[in-house]
Short mmCIF file of C-alpha atoms in Angstrom, two decimals:
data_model
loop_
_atom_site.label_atom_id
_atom_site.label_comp_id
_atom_site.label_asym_id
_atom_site.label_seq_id
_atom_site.Cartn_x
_atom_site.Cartn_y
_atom_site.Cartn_z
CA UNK P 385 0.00 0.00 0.00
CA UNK P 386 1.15 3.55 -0.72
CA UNK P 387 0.42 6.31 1.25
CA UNK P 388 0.56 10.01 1.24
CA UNK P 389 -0.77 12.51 3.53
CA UNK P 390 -2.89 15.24 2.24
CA UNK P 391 -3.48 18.16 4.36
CA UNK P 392 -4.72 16.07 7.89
CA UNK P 393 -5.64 12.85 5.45
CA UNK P 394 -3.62 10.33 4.97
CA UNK P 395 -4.39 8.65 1.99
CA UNK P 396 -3.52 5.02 1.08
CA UNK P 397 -3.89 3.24 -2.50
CA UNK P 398 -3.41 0.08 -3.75
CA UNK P 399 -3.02 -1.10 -7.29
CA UNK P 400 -7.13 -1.68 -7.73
CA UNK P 401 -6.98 1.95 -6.84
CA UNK P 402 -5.08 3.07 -9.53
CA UNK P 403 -6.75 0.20 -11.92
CA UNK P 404 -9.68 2.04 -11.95
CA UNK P 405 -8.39 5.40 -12.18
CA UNK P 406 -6.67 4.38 -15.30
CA UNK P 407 -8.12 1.23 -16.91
CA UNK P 408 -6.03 -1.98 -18.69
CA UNK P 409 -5.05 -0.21 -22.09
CA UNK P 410 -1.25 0.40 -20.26
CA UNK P 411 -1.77 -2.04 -17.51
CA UNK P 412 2.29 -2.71 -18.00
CA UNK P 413 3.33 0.95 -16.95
CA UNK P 414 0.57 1.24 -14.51
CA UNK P 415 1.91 -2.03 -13.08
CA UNK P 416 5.70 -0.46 -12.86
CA UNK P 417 4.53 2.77 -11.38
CA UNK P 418 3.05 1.13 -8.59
CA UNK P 419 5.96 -1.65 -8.09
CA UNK P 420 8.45 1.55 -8.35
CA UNK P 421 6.00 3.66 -5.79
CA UNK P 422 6.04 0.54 -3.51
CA UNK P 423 10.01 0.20 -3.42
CA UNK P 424 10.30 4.25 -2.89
CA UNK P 425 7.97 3.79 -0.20
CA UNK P 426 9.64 1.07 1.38
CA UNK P 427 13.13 2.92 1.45
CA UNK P 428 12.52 6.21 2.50
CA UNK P 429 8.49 7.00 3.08
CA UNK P 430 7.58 3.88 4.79
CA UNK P 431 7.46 5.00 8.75
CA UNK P 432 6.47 8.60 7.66
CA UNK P 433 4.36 8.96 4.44
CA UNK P 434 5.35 11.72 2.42
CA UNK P 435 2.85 15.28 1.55
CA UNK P 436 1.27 14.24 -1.45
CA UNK P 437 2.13 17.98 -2.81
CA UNK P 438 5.72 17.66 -1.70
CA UNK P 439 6.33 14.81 -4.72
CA UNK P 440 7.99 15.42 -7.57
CA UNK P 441 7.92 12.65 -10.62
CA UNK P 442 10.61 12.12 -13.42
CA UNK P 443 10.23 9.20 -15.44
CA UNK P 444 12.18 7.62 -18.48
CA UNK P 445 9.39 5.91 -19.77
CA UNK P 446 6.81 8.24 -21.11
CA UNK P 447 3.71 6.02 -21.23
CA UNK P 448 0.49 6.53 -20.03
CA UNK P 449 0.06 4.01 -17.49
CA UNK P 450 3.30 4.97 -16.05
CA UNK P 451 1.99 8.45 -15.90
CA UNK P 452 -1.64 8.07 -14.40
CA UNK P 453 -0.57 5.45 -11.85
CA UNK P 454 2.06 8.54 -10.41
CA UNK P 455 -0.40 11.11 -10.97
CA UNK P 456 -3.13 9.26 -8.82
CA UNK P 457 -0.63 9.04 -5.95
CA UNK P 458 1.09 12.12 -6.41
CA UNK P 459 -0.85 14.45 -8.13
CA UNK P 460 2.79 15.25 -9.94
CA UNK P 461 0.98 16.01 -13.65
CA UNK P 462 -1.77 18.43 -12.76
CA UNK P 463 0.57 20.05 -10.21
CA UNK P 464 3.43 20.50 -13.21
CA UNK P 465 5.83 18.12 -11.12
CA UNK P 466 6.28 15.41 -13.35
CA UNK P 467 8.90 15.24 -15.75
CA UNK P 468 9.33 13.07 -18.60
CA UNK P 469 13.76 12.47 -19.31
CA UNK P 470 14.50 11.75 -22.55
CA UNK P 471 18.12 11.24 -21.91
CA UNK P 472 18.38 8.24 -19.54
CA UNK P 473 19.88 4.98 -21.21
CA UNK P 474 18.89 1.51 -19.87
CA UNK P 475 22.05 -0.06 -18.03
CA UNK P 476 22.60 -3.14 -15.65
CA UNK P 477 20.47 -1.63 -13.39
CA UNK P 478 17.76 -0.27 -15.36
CA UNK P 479 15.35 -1.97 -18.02
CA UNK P 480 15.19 -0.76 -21.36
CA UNK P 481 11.63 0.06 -22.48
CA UNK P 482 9.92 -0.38 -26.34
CA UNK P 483 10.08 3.76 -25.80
CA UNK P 484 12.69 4.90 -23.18
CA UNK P 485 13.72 3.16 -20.34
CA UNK P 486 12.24 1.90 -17.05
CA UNK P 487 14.46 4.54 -14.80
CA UNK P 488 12.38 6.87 -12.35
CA UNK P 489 13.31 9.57 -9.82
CA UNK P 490 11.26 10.67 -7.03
CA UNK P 491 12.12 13.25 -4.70
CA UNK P 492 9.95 14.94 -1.68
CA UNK P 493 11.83 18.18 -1.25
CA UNK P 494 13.67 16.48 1.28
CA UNK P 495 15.61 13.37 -0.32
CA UNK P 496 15.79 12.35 -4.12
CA UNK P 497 15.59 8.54 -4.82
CA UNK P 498 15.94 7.10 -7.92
CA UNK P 499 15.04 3.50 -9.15
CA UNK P 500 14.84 1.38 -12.26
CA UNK P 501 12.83 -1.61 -13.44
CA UNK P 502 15.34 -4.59 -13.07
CA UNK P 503 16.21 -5.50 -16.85
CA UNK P 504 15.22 -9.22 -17.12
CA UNK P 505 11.58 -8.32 -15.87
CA UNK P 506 9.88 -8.33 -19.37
CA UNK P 507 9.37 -11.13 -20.97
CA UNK P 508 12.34 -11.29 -24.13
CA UNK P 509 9.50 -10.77 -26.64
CA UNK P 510 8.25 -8.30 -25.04
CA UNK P 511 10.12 -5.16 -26.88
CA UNK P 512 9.87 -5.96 -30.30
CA UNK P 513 6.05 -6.93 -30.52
CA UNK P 514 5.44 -3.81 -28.61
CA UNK P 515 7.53 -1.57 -31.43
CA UNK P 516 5.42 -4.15 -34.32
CA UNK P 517 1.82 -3.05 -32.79
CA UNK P 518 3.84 0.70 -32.50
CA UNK P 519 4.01 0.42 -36.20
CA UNK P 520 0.75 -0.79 -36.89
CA UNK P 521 2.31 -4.00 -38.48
CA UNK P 522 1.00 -6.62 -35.72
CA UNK P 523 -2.15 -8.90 -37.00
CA UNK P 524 -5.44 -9.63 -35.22
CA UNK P 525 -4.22 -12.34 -33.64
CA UNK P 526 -0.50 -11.02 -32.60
CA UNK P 527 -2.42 -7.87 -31.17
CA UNK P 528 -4.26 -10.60 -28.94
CA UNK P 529 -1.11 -12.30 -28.27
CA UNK P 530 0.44 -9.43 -27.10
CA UNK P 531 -2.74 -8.23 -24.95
CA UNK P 532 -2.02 -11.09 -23.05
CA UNK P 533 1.64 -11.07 -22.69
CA UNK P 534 0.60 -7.47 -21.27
CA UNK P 535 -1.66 -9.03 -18.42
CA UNK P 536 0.88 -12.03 -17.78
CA UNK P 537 3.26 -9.49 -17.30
CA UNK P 538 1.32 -7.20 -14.68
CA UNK P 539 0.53 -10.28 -13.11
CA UNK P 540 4.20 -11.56 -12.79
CA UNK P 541 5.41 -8.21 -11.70
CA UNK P 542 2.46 -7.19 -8.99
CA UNK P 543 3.30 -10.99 -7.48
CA UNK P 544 7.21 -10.10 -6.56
CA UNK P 545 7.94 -8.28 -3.69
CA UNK P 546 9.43 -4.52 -4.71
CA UNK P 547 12.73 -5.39 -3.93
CA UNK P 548 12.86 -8.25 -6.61
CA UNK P 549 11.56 -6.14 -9.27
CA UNK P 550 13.00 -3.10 -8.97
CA UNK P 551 16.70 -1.48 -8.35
CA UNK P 552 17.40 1.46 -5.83
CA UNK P 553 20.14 2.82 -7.36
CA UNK P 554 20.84 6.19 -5.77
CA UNK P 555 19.05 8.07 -2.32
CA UNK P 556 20.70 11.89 -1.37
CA UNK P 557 19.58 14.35 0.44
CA UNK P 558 17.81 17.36 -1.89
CA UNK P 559 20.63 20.05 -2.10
CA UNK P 560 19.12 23.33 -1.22
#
């Protein structure tokens, strides 16, 4: 569960929440956001939930999902806080993505933490049938396919504990 306080309210989600806020058409970057919110959470907001207007969101991976799942938590979009990086490479520690790569920052004023998707997480055929239905080259049936390579995948990742699906690769104080 993910929390953030918001004025006197604390508020908590879980990934239904933010299912029904956003719908299945990106369930894969809805299902990252959530894994990525759960391992921020768990290494630096987990005693003391963070002020949901304190939040600020960069991501690497510019999908929708990705972005409504954050912005239901955060509020990061509608409050001009979230950032989309087009320069971030996917390494040994972070996933590459059919568009970008699976590397997020978060940062509450106070402390900056930044995390990637471990690579390995998507399935190997992932990627490239992603890019075909990008094109609009995939059939009927290889759309389907990939529909539910989408779902296996959200599955897969929501069953692994945070720390198995995702990398904490830096925490530092915010300089002021």
């Amino acid at each position: 569960m993910i929390k953030v306080t918001d004025g006197e309210t604390v508020l908590e989600f879980r990934f239904d929440d933010l299912l029904r806020f956003h719908g299945t058409r990106s369930i894969c970057g809805l299902t990252v956001a959530y894994k990525v919110m759960e391992a921020a959470w768990e290494a630096i907001w987990q005693g003391d939930p963070p002020t949901r207007e304190s939040l600020d969101v960069a991501s690497a991976f510019p999908g929708p999902g990705t972005r409504d799942g954050f912005e239901m938590v955060t509020r990061a979009v509608t409050r001009g806080t979230y950032e989309v990086l087009t320069d971030v490479a996917p390494s040994d520690l972070v996933a590459e993505a059919a568009k970008g790569a699976y590397f997020f920052r978060l940062s509450d004023g106070q402390q900056i933490i930044e995390l990637g998707l471990k690579p390995g997480m998507l399935p190997e055929e992932f990627i490239p049938k992603r890019r075909k239905m990008a094109r609009g080259e995939a059939t009927e049936d290889e759309a389907a396919d990939f529909r539910s390579l989408q779902f296996a995948f959200s599955d897969k990742l929501r069953g692994l504990a945070a720390k198995e699906a995702v990398n904490v690769i830096d925490i530092r104080p915010v300089v002021q």
